Coordinates of C-alpha atoms in Angstrom, one line a residue:
M1 CA 0.0 0.0 0.0
T2 CA 1.4 3.4 -1.0
S3 CA 1.2 6.5 1.1
D4 CA -1.4 7.9 -1.3
D5 CA -3.6 4.8 -0.7
R6 CA -3.6 4.9 3.1
P7 CA -6.9 6.1 4.7
N8 CA -7.1 9.5 6.3
P9 CA -7.1 8.8 10.1
V10 CA -9.5 11.8 10.6
I11 CA -12.0 10.4 8.1
A12 CA -11.6 6.9 9.6
A13 CA -12.4 8.2 13.0
Q14 CA -15.4 10.2 11.8
L15 CA -16.8 7.2 9.9
D16 CA -16.4 4.9 12.9
R17 CA -19.9 5.2 14.4
N18 CA -19.9 1.7 16.0
N19 CA -18.1 2.8 19.2
E20 CA -19.8 5.9 20.5
P21 CA -17.2 6.7 23.3
T22 CA -14.5 6.5 20.6
A23 CA -16.5 8.8 18.3
D24 CA -17.0 11.3 21.1
R25 CA -13.4 11.3 21.8
Y26 CA -12.4 12.0 18.2
R27 CA -15.1 14.6 17.9
W28 CA -13.7 16.5 20.9
M29 CA -10.2 16.3 19.3
V30 CA -11.4 17.6 16.0
E31 CA -13.2 20.6 17.6
T32 CA -10.3 21.6 19.8
V33 CA -7.1 21.2 17.6
Q34 CA -5.4 24.4 16.3
E35 CA -5.4 23.2 12.7
V36 CA -8.4 23.8 10.5
I37 CA -9.9 20.4 9.4
F38 CA -12.1 20.6 6.3
E39 CA -14.2 18.6 3.9
A40 CA -15.0 19.8 0.4
D41 CA -17.1 18.6 -2.5
P42 CA -15.5 17.8 -6.0
T43 CA -15.9 21.5 -7.0
G44 CA -13.8 22.7 -4.0
A45 CA -16.8 24.1 -2.0
W46 CA -16.6 23.6 1.8
T47 CA -18.9 20.9 3.2
Y48 CA -17.4 20.8 6.7
L49 CA -15.1 23.1 8.7
N50 CA -14.1 22.6 12.4
P51 CA -14.2 25.6 14.9
A52 CA -10.5 26.3 14.3
W53 CA -11.6 27.9 11.0
E54 CA -13.4 30.7 12.8
R55 CA -10.7 31.0 15.6
L56 CA -7.8 31.4 13.1
L57 CA -9.4 33.3 10.3
G58 CA -12.5 35.0 11.8
H59 CA -15.0 33.7 9.2
S60 CA -18.2 32.2 10.5
V61 CA -18.3 28.4 9.9
E62 CA -22.0 28.5 9.1
E63 CA -21.6 31.3 6.5
S64 CA -18.5 29.7 4.9
I65 CA -20.1 26.2 4.3
G66 CA -21.1 26.0 0.6
R67 CA -18.6 28.6 -0.6
G68 CA -15.6 27.7 -2.7
F69 CA -12.2 27.7 -1.0
L70 CA -10.8 30.1 -3.6
E71 CA -13.0 32.8 -2.2
F72 CA -10.9 32.9 0.9
V73 CA -7.5 32.8 -0.8
H74 CA -5.4 36.0 -1.4
P75 CA -6.1 37.2 -5.0
D76 CA -2.4 37.0 -5.9
D77 CA -2.4 33.3 -5.0
R78 CA -5.7 32.2 -6.5
Q79 CA -4.5 31.2 -10.0
A80 CA -1.7 29.1 -8.6
N81 CA -4.1 27.4 -6.2
L82 CA -6.6 26.7 -8.9
D83 CA -4.0 25.3 -11.3
L84 CA -2.8 22.9 -8.5
F85 CA -6.4 21.9 -7.6
V86 CA -7.2 21.1 -11.3
E87 CA -3.9 19.2 -11.8
T88 CA -4.5 17.1 -8.7
I89 CA -8.0 16.2 -9.7
S90 CA -7.3 15.5 -13.3
T91 CA -4.1 13.4 -12.9
G92 CA -5.6 11.0 -10.4
K93 CA -3.5 12.0 -7.4
N94 CA -4.9 11.1 -4.0
Q95 CA -3.2 13.9 -2.0
C96 CA -1.3 17.2 -2.3
R97 CA 0.5 19.6 -0.1
F98 CA 1.0 23.3 -0.8
E99 CA 1.0 26.8 0.8
A100 CA -1.2 29.8 0.2
R101 CA -2.2 33.0 1.8
Y102 CA -5.7 33.0 3.2
L103 CA -7.5 36.3 4.1
T104 CA -9.0 36.7 7.5
A105 CA -12.4 38.4 8.0
S106 CA -10.6 41.7 8.7
G107 CA -8.5 41.4 5.4
E108 CA -5.2 40.3 7.0
A109 CA -3.2 37.7 5.0
R110 CA -2.2 34.6 6.9
H111 CA 0.2 32.0 5.4
M112 CA -1.5 28.6 5.6
E113 CA -0.1 25.2 4.7
I114 CA -2.7 22.9 3.1
H115 CA -2.6 19.1 3.2
A116 CA -5.5 17.6 1.3
W117 CA -6.6 14.0 0.5
I118 CA -8.9 13.2 -2.5
F119 CA -11.6 10.6 -2.3
R120 CA -12.5 8.8 -5.5
A121 CA -15.0 6.3 -6.7
D122 CA -13.9 2.9 -8.0
D123 CA -13.6 4.4 -11.5
G124 CA -11.4 7.2 -10.2
T125 CA -14.1 9.9 -10.2
P126 CA -13.4 12.5 -7.5
L127 CA -16.0 12.4 -4.7
G128 CA -14.5 15.2 -2.6
S129 CA -11.6 16.0 -0.4
T130 CA -10.6 16.4 3.2
G131 CA -7.6 17.7 4.9
T132 CA -6.0 20.3 7.2
L133 CA -5.0 24.0 7.1
T134 CA -2.1 24.9 9.4
D135 CA -1.2 28.5 10.2
V136 CA 2.6 28.9 9.4
T137 CA 2.6 32.7 9.2
V138 CA 5.2 33.2 11.9
R139 CA 7.6 30.6 10.3
R140 CA 7.0 31.9 6.8
L141 CA 7.6 35.6 7.8
A142 CA 10.8 34.6 9.6
E143 CA 12.0 32.8 6.4
L144 CA 11.1 35.8 4.3
E145 CA 13.0 38.1 6.7
L146 CA 16.0 35.9 6.6
G147 CA 15.8 36.0 2.8
R148 CA 15.5 39.7 2.8
R149 CA 18.5 40.1 5.1
A150 CA 20.5 38.0 2.7
T151 CA 19.7 40.4 -0.1
H152 CA 19.2 43.8 1.6
D153 CA 21.3 46.1 3.7
P154 CA 19.8 46.0 7.3
L155 CA 20.5 49.7 8.0
T156 CA 19.1 51.3 4.9
N157 CA 16.9 48.5 3.6
L158 CA 18.4 49.0 0.1
P159 CA 19.5 46.0 -2.0
N160 CA 23.0 44.9 -1.1
R161 CA 26.1 44.2 -3.2
S162 CA 25.0 40.7 -4.2
V163 CA 21.7 41.9 -5.6
L164 CA 23.6 44.8 -7.3
T165 CA 26.0 42.5 -9.2
E166 CA 23.3 40.1 -10.2
R167 CA 21.0 42.9 -11.5
L168 CA 23.9 44.6 -13.3
S169 CA 24.8 41.4 -15.1
A170 CA 21.2 40.9 -16.0
E171 CA 20.8 44.4 -17.4
I172 CA 24.0 44.0 -19.5
T173 CA 22.7 40.6 -20.8
A174 CA 19.3 42.2 -21.7
M175 CA 20.9 45.2 -23.6
D176 CA 19.6 45.4 -27.1
G177 CA 20.9 48.7 -28.3
G178 CA 20.9 51.9 -26.3
H179 CA 22.9 52.6 -23.2
L180 CA 23.3 51.5 -19.6
A181 CA 24.7 53.9 -16.9
L182 CA 26.3 53.0 -13.6
L183 CA 26.6 55.8 -11.0
F184 CA 28.9 55.3 -8.0
L185 CA 28.1 57.7 -5.1
D186 CA 30.1 58.4 -2.0
I187 CA 29.1 60.8 0.9
D188 CA 31.7 63.6 1.1
R189 CA 33.6 63.8 4.4
F190 CA 31.4 61.1 6.0
K191 CA 34.3 60.2 8.3
L192 CA 34.0 63.7 9.7
V193 CA 30.4 63.0 10.7
N194 CA 31.3 59.7 12.4
D195 CA 34.3 61.0 14.2
G196 CA 32.8 64.3 15.1
V197 CA 29.3 63.6 16.2
G198 CA 29.2 59.8 16.6
H199 CA 28.2 56.7 14.7
D200 CA 24.5 56.9 15.7
T201 CA 24.4 60.2 13.8
G202 CA 26.3 58.7 11.0
D203 CA 23.8 55.8 10.7
H204 CA 20.9 58.3 10.7
V205 CA 22.6 60.2 7.8
L206 CA 23.0 57.0 5.9
R207 CA 19.4 56.2 6.2
V208 CA 18.3 59.7 5.1
V209 CA 20.6 59.7 2.2
A210 CA 19.5 56.2 1.1
D211 CA 15.8 57.3 1.3
R212 CA 16.5 60.5 -0.7
L213 CA 18.4 58.6 -3.4
R214 CA 15.6 56.0 -3.7
R215 CA 13.0 58.8 -4.1
A216 CA 15.0 60.8 -6.6
A217 CA 15.9 57.8 -8.9
P218 CA 13.3 56.6 -11.5
P219 CA 11.3 53.5 -10.5
D220 CA 13.2 51.2 -13.0
H221 CA 16.6 52.2 -11.6
L222 CA 18.2 50.0 -8.9
V223 CA 19.5 51.9 -5.9
A224 CA 21.9 49.7 -3.8
R225 CA 24.2 50.2 -0.9
F226 CA 27.6 49.1 -1.9
G227 CA 29.2 49.4 1.6
G228 CA 30.1 52.0 4.1
D229 CA 29.0 55.4 2.8
E230 CA 29.0 54.2 -0.9
F231 CA 25.9 53.7 -3.0
V232 CA 25.5 52.5 -6.6
I233 CA 22.7 53.1 -9.0
V234 CA 22.0 51.0 -12.1
A235 CA 20.3 53.1 -14.7
P236 CA 19.1 51.2 -17.8
G237 CA 18.6 53.2 -20.9
C238 CA 20.6 56.1 -19.5
D239 CA 22.9 57.8 -22.1
P240 CA 25.8 60.2 -21.1
Q241 CA 23.5 63.3 -21.1
A242 CA 20.8 61.6 -19.1
S243 CA 23.3 60.2 -16.6
R244 CA 24.6 63.7 -15.9
E245 CA 21.1 65.0 -15.4
L246 CA 20.3 62.1 -13.1
S247 CA 23.5 62.9 -11.1
A248 CA 22.5 66.5 -10.7
R249 CA 19.1 65.5 -9.5
L250 CA 20.6 63.1 -7.0
R251 CA 23.1 65.6 -5.7
S252 CA 20.4 68.2 -5.3
A253 CA 18.2 65.8 -3.3
V254 CA 21.0 64.8 -0.9
A255 CA 22.2 68.4 -0.3
A256 CA 19.1 69.5 1.5
P257 CA 19.9 70.0 5.3
I258 CA 19.3 67.0 7.5
Q259 CA 17.5 67.9 10.7
M260 CA 18.9 66.0 13.7
W261 CA 17.7 66.0 17.3
D262 CA 19.9 68.9 18.3
R263 CA 21.7 70.0 15.2
E264 CA 21.4 70.4 11.4
L265 CA 23.8 68.7 9.1
T266 CA 24.6 69.5 5.4
T267 CA 25.7 66.5 3.3
T268 CA 27.0 66.3 -0.3
I269 CA 27.9 63.4 -2.5
S270 CA 30.6 62.9 -5.1
V271 CA 29.5 60.8 -8.2
G272 CA 31.4 58.7 -10.6
I273 CA 29.6 57.8 -13.9
R274 CA 30.3 55.0 -16.3
V275 CA 28.2 54.7 -19.4
L276 CA 28.0 51.4 -21.4
D277 CA 26.8 51.2 -25.0
A278 CA 25.5 48.1 -26.7
S279 CA 28.6 47.7 -28.9
E280 CA 30.9 47.4 -25.9
A281 CA 28.4 45.1 -24.1
A282 CA 28.5 42.7 -27.1
T283 CA 32.2 42.1 -26.8
T284 CA 32.6 41.0 -23.2
D285 CA 30.8 38.5 -21.0
P286 CA 28.3 40.2 -18.5
E287 CA 30.0 39.2 -15.3
T288 CA 33.4 40.5 -16.4
L289 CA 31.9 43.7 -17.8
A290 CA 29.9 44.3 -14.6
S291 CA 33.1 44.1 -12.5
R292 CA 34.8 46.5 -14.9
L293 CA 31.9 49.0 -14.8
L294 CA 32.0 49.1 -11.0
R295 CA 35.7 49.6 -11.0
D296 CA 35.5 52.4 -13.6
A297 CA 32.7 54.2 -11.9
D298 CA 34.5 53.9 -8.6
S299 CA 37.6 55.5 -10.2
A300 CA 35.5 58.3 -11.6
M301 CA 34.0 59.0 -8.2
Y302 CA 37.5 59.3 -6.6
H303 CA 38.4 61.8 -9.3
A304 CA 35.3 63.8 -8.4
K305 CA 36.5 63.9 -4.8
E306 CA 40.0 64.9 -5.8
T307 CA 38.7 67.8 -7.9
G308 CA 36.6 69.4 -5.2
R309 CA 33.8 67.0 -4.0
N310 CA 30.1 67.6 -4.5
R311 CA 30.4 67.0 -8.2
A312 CA 30.1 64.3 -10.8
T313 CA 32.8 62.9 -13.1
T314 CA 32.3 60.7 -16.1
F315 CA 34.9 57.9 -16.5
D316 CA 37.5 58.3 -19.3
L317 CA 40.7 56.5 -20.1
G318 CA 42.8 58.9 -18.1
T319 CA 40.7 58.3 -14.9
R320 CA 42.2 54.9 -14.2
Q321 CA 45.7 56.2 -14.6
R322 CA 44.9 59.0 -12.1
I323 CA 43.7 56.4 -9.6
V324 CA 46.9 54.4 -10.0
E325 CA 48.9 57.5 -9.3
R326 CA 46.7 58.3 -6.3
L327 CA 47.3 54.8 -4.8
E328 CA 51.0 55.3 -5.3
T329 CA 50.8 58.7 -3.6
E330 CA 49.0 57.2 -0.6
S331 CA 51.6 54.5 -0.3
L332 CA 54.5 57.0 -0.3
L333 CA 52.6 59.3 2.1
R334 CA 52.5 56.5 4.7
S335 CA 56.2 56.5 5.0
A336 CA 56.8 60.2 4.4
L337 CA 56.3 61.3 8.1
S338 CA 58.6 58.7 9.6
R339 CA 61.3 59.6 7.0
G340 CA 61.1 63.3 7.9
E341 CA 60.1 64.3 4.4
F342 CA 57.6 67.0 5.4
E343 CA 58.7 70.6 6.0
L344 CA 57.1 74.0 6.5
H345 CA 57.6 77.0 4.3
Y346 CA 56.5 80.4 5.5
Q347 CA 54.8 83.3 3.6
A348 CA 55.1 86.6 5.4
Q349 CA 52.0 88.8 6.1
F350 CA 52.4 92.6 5.9
D351 CA 50.5 95.4 7.6
F352 CA 49.2 97.9 5.1
A353 CA 49.9 100.8 7.5
D354 CA 53.7 100.6 7.4
E355 CA 54.4 97.7 5.2
R356 CA 56.2 95.8 7.9
P357 CA 55.8 92.1 8.5
V358 CA 53.4 91.3 11.3
G359 CA 53.1 87.5 10.9
A360 CA 53.3 84.6 8.5
E361 CA 51.3 81.6 7.2
A362 CA 52.9 78.2 7.6
L363 CA 52.5 76.2 4.5
L364 CA 53.2 72.4 4.3
R365 CA 55.5 71.0 1.7
W366 CA 56.4 67.4 1.0
N367 CA 60.1 67.1 0.0
H368 CA 60.1 63.7 -1.7
P369 CA 63.5 62.3 -2.8
D370 CA 62.3 61.5 -6.3
R371 CA 59.3 63.8 -6.9
G372 CA 61.0 66.8 -5.4
L373 CA 59.0 69.5 -3.6
V374 CA 55.4 68.5 -3.7
L375 CA 52.7 71.2 -3.0
P376 CA 49.7 70.4 -0.8
D377 CA 47.2 70.3 -3.6
A378 CA 48.8 67.1 -4.8
F379 CA 48.5 65.1 -1.5
I380 CA 46.3 66.7 1.1
A381 CA 43.1 65.2 -0.3
V382 CA 44.7 61.8 -0.4
A383 CA 45.9 62.2 3.2
E384 CA 42.3 63.1 4.3
D385 CA 40.8 60.1 2.5
C386 CA 43.3 57.6 3.9
G387 CA 43.2 59.0 7.4
L388 CA 46.7 60.3 7.6
I389 CA 45.8 64.0 7.8
T390 CA 45.4 64.0 11.6
E391 CA 48.9 62.7 12.2
I392 CA 50.4 65.0 9.6
G393 CA 48.4 67.9 11.0
R394 CA 49.7 67.2 14.5
W395 CA 53.3 67.3 13.2
V396 CA 52.6 70.7 11.5
L397 CA 51.3 72.1 14.8
D398 CA 54.3 70.9 16.7
E399 CA 56.7 72.3 14.2
A400 CA 55.0 75.6 13.9
C401 CA 55.0 76.1 17.7
R402 CA 58.7 75.1 17.8
R403 CA 59.4 77.9 15.3
L404 CA 57.3 80.3 17.3
A405 CA 59.4 79.6 20.3
E406 CA 62.5 80.5 18.3
M407 CA 61.2 83.8 17.1
P408 CA 59.3 85.8 19.8
E409 CA 58.1 88.6 17.5
L410 CA 56.4 86.2 15.1
R411 CA 52.7 85.5 14.9
L412 CA 52.0 82.3 12.8
A413 CA 48.9 81.0 11.1
V414 CA 48.5 77.2 10.6
N415 CA 46.0 75.6 8.3
V416 CA 43.9 72.7 9.6
S417 CA 41.8 70.1 7.9
P418 CA 38.1 69.6 8.7
L419 CA 38.9 66.1 9.9
Q420 CA 41.4 67.6 12.5
L421 CA 38.7 70.0 13.7
H422 CA 36.5 67.1 14.8
N423 CA 39.2 64.7 15.7
G424 CA 41.2 66.0 18.7
L425 CA 42.4 69.3 17.3
V426 CA 41.8 71.1 20.7
N427 CA 44.0 68.6 22.5
D428 CA 46.7 68.7 19.9
V429 CA 46.9 72.5 20.0
A430 CA 47.0 72.6 23.8
A431 CA 49.8 69.9 23.8
A432 CA 51.9 71.8 21.3
L433 CA 51.5 75.1 23.2
R434 CA 52.3 73.5 26.5
T435 CA 55.4 71.7 25.2
T436 CA 56.9 74.9 23.6
A437 CA 55.6 77.4 26.2
V438 CA 54.4 79.7 23.4
A439 CA 51.8 82.4 24.2
P440 CA 48.5 81.1 22.7
D441 CA 47.7 84.4 21.0
R442 CA 50.7 84.1 18.7
L443 CA 49.2 81.0 17.1
C444 CA 46.3 81.4 14.6
I445 CA 44.3 78.4 13.5
E446 CA 43.1 78.8 9.9
L447 CA 40.3 76.8 8.5
T448 CA 38.0 77.1 5.4
E449 CA 34.3 77.7 5.4
S450 CA 33.7 74.1 4.2
A451 CA 35.2 72.8 7.5
V452 CA 32.3 74.4 9.3
S453 CA 29.4 73.8 7.1
P454 CA 28.7 70.0 7.5
D455 CA 28.0 70.3 11.2
P456 CA 28.1 74.0 12.5
A457 CA 27.1 73.0 16.0
S458 CA 30.0 70.6 16.4
A459 CA 32.4 73.0 14.7
R460 CA 31.4 75.9 16.9
A461 CA 32.0 73.8 20.1
A462 CA 35.5 73.0 18.9
L463 CA 36.3 76.6 17.9
V464 CA 35.0 77.9 21.2
A465 CA 37.3 75.5 23.0
L466 CA 40.2 76.7 20.9
S467 CA 39.3 80.3 21.6
D468 CA 39.2 79.5 25.3
L469 CA 42.8 78.4 24.9
G470 CA 43.6 81.9 23.7
V471 CA 44.6 81.1 20.1
R472 CA 43.3 83.2 17.2
I473 CA 40.9 81.8 14.6
S474 CA 40.9 82.8 10.9
L475 CA 38.3 81.9 8.3
D476 CA 40.2 81.2 5.0
D477 CA 38.9 81.6 1.5
F478 CA 36.1 83.8 2.8
G479 CA 33.2 84.2 0.4
T480 CA 33.8 81.0 -1.6
G481 CA 32.2 78.5 0.7
Y482 CA 28.9 78.2 2.6
S483 CA 29.1 80.6 5.5
S484 CA 26.4 83.1 6.3
L485 CA 26.1 86.2 8.4
S486 CA 24.4 84.2 11.2
Q487 CA 27.2 81.7 11.1
L488 CA 29.9 84.4 11.4
Q489 CA 28.0 85.8 14.4
Q490 CA 27.9 82.5 16.2
L491 CA 31.5 81.4 15.6
P492 CA 34.5 82.9 17.6
I493 CA 36.3 84.2 14.5
D494 CA 39.1 86.8 14.8
E495 CA 39.8 87.4 11.2
V496 CA 38.7 86.6 7.7
K497 CA 40.9 86.1 4.6
I498 CA 39.8 87.6 1.4
D499 CA 40.2 84.9 -1.3
R500 CA 42.6 85.5 -4.3
S501 CA 39.7 85.1 -6.7
F502 CA 38.2 88.3 -5.3
V503 CA 41.5 90.2 -5.1
S504 CA 42.3 89.5 -8.7
R505 CA 39.0 91.0 -9.8
L506 CA 39.4 94.2 -7.7
G507 CA 39.7 96.3 -10.8
S508 CA 36.2 95.3 -12.1
P509 CA 33.0 96.8 -10.8
D510 CA 31.7 93.5 -9.4
G511 CA 35.0 92.5 -7.9
H512 CA 35.3 95.9 -6.2
A513 CA 31.8 95.6 -4.9
V514 CA 32.4 92.2 -3.4
V515 CA 35.6 93.2 -1.6
T516 CA 34.0 96.4 -0.3
A517 CA 31.1 94.3 1.1
I518 CA 33.5 91.8 2.8
L519 CA 35.4 94.6 4.4
A520 CA 32.3 96.3 5.6
L521 CA 30.9 93.1 7.0
A522 CA 34.2 92.4 8.8
D523 CA 34.4 95.9 10.2
A524 CA 30.8 95.7 11.5
L525 CA 31.6 92.4 13.2
G526 CA 34.9 93.6 14.6
L527 CA 37.0 91.2 12.5
E528 CA 40.5 91.8 11.1
T529 CA 41.0 91.2 7.4
I530 CA 43.8 89.6 5.4
A531 CA 43.9 89.7 1.6
E532 CA 45.7 86.7 0.2
G533 CA 47.2 86.2 -3.2
V534 CA 48.1 89.9 -3.7
E535 CA 50.4 90.0 -6.8
Q536 CA 49.9 93.4 -8.4
R537 CA 50.7 96.9 -7.0
C538 CA 47.3 98.1 -8.2
E539 CA 45.7 95.3 -6.1
A540 CA 47.6 96.4 -3.0
R541 CA 46.6 100.1 -3.5
G542 CA 43.0 99.2 -4.0
L543 CA 42.9 97.0 -0.9
A544 CA 44.6 99.7 1.2
D545 CA 42.2 102.4 0.0
L546 CA 39.2 100.2 1.0
G547 CA 40.6 99.7 4.5
C548 CA 42.1 96.2 4.4
T549 CA 44.5 95.7 7.3
T550 CA 46.9 93.0 6.2
A551 CA 48.0 91.3 3.0
Q552 CA 50.2 88.4 1.8
G553 CA 51.1 87.4 -1.7
F554 CA 53.8 87.2 -4.3
L555 CA 54.1 91.0 -4.4
F556 CA 55.5 90.9 -0.9
G557 CA 57.3 87.5 -1.1
R558 CA 56.9 83.9 -2.0
P559 CA 56.7 81.1 0.6
D560 CA 60.3 80.2 1.7
T561 CA 62.3 78.6 4.5
F562 CA 62.2 79.7 8.1
D563 CA 65.7 81.3 7.8
A564 CA 64.4 83.4 4.9
L565 CA 61.4 84.5 7.0
R566 CA 63.7 85.4 9.9
T567 CA 65.7 87.6 7.4
T568 CA 62.4 89.3 6.2
F569 CA 61.5 90.2 9.8
A570 CA 65.0 91.5 10.4
R571 CA 64.9 93.7 7.3
G572 CA 61.5 95.2 8.3
A573 CA 59.5 97.0 5.7
V574 CA 59.4 95.7 2.1
S575 CA 61.6 97.6 -0.3
S576 CA 59.1 98.2 -3.0
R577 CA 56.4 100.5 -1.6
H578 CA 53.1 100.3 -3.4
G579 CA 51.9 103.8 -2.3
S580 CA 48.4 104.8 -1.4
G581 CA 46.1 107.7 -2.1
S582 CA 44.6 107.5 1.3
S583 CA 45.6 106.8 4.9
P584 CA 44.8 103.1 5.6
R585 CA 43.2 102.4 8.9
P586 CA 45.4 100.9 11.7
S587 CA 45.1 97.2 12.4
K588 CA 42.8 96.5 15.4
L589 CA 42.3 93.7 17.8
S590 CA 39.3 91.6 17.3
L591 CA 36.4 92.0 19.6
R592 CA 34.8 88.7 18.8
R593 CA 36.5 86.5 21.4
H594 CA 35.6 88.9 24.3
S595 CA 32.0 89.2 23.2
L596 CA 31.5 85.4 22.9
Q597 CA 33.1 84.7 26.3
S598 CA 31.2 87.4 28.2

């Protein structure tokens, strides 16, 4: 006897009417079990349902009798259930087991496992069926969640890397003309958020960015989390122009301020774009090509970061070579500090009133044995990305304070990275001052507006702590970043530096107006001003006439060694006077620190 020929024990018990105590016992079992026990006619209409039907699904047994089982099945599962029912009846099978979602009286879907036995006449004609419905919702939802976790990132709920590579290969295989674009996105200075305000905040930013990307991308595009703060978008049918437009839309969506519990964060993304056309897709197998597209888009993204962040770069043949050079630079940087290859050069700052040197800016140089003297633009971004900038910045502070101790009349400005600001800068400055016994007001910490903008509250806390130490604070490249009047009022700034881009346009009406406005704003807020990049005598005259207090630039001297700076201070006023048609105002002490501390 096969398993299909064995009698159903439930039916056997119900048909046994010769022993009434036994029948009562089985009746009690049928009415109290948790599983639904049913009987149905050959059309699938219920002829019997035990009380568990009403307990589990909420439908009245009395009202359900005579209705077809498909009426209670979820609409999305009905066709599959009907096909299985017809197949079981028509092929002569005596039992079947399957799963379907049944709807409760309130409309909730419950996952039910159905085990049915078919009763047939001697000639095989179906007479009806009986069986059980077991609620497996908890188990099924757990299985679905495990499956989802295997394919989705748990933090952002976006598809993960395995889904991305599978979808990308499938889209390449399905290409029949046209284009396919891959966009590789990375959150700018995300390490600054994690280190500065904590990983909980970083996780919140990742969730917000993921949601904004998902909403901004078209429905047929796949948005996936690649890992860390990196996201990838697969854009079928997207040509070079469309991919650039999509990138602009994504960057705009992400750039909106993120409101946190006690702060507001501004986030930007860098985007690398790789566009595939059908001719290239036809020459390489999909898996190899998918890997190449990811690598190329990643390379383009790194180039976007190196050229300023918050922008998009489309991959070209030179992009990969630039990435190879970047990796080589990173490798050399890791040994540069231990080998003593860094050095500081100094550019003197002159007071417009008497053209005498009043201070200097310390500028980092990398003196590589093969590459020669390397300027910061070639390696600072790499140092920030690979996490070396804090260690290098600490060396700069120590060296600058050591030089200040050697030259009592000197006031020195030191540039700091945004990562330093949120990663122990206050302690590093305090340690350098303590070791060298330098008066704090002789050291000026110089930072750009972009260092403040991602998290103004955290930046203000760090700057206030620096101000409490007694050091001066300068805002570099003023007017080129994201600062506002309210931001300047809230930060303990002592001076602003007028960017070279404004100084060079001083002779034009708009350039003159911008510099005038900056100087008026600084004067109203009690801030000193330094014009940087002064190269022409006419620029110096114009700045002096407008009331700028201090300047630096090639007109007065190029960055040079500390010995050269010492000679400049010993010589005093510069030899080539620029002249002035008016009496420039005397330099003044900033009132900002005192007002903020009071």
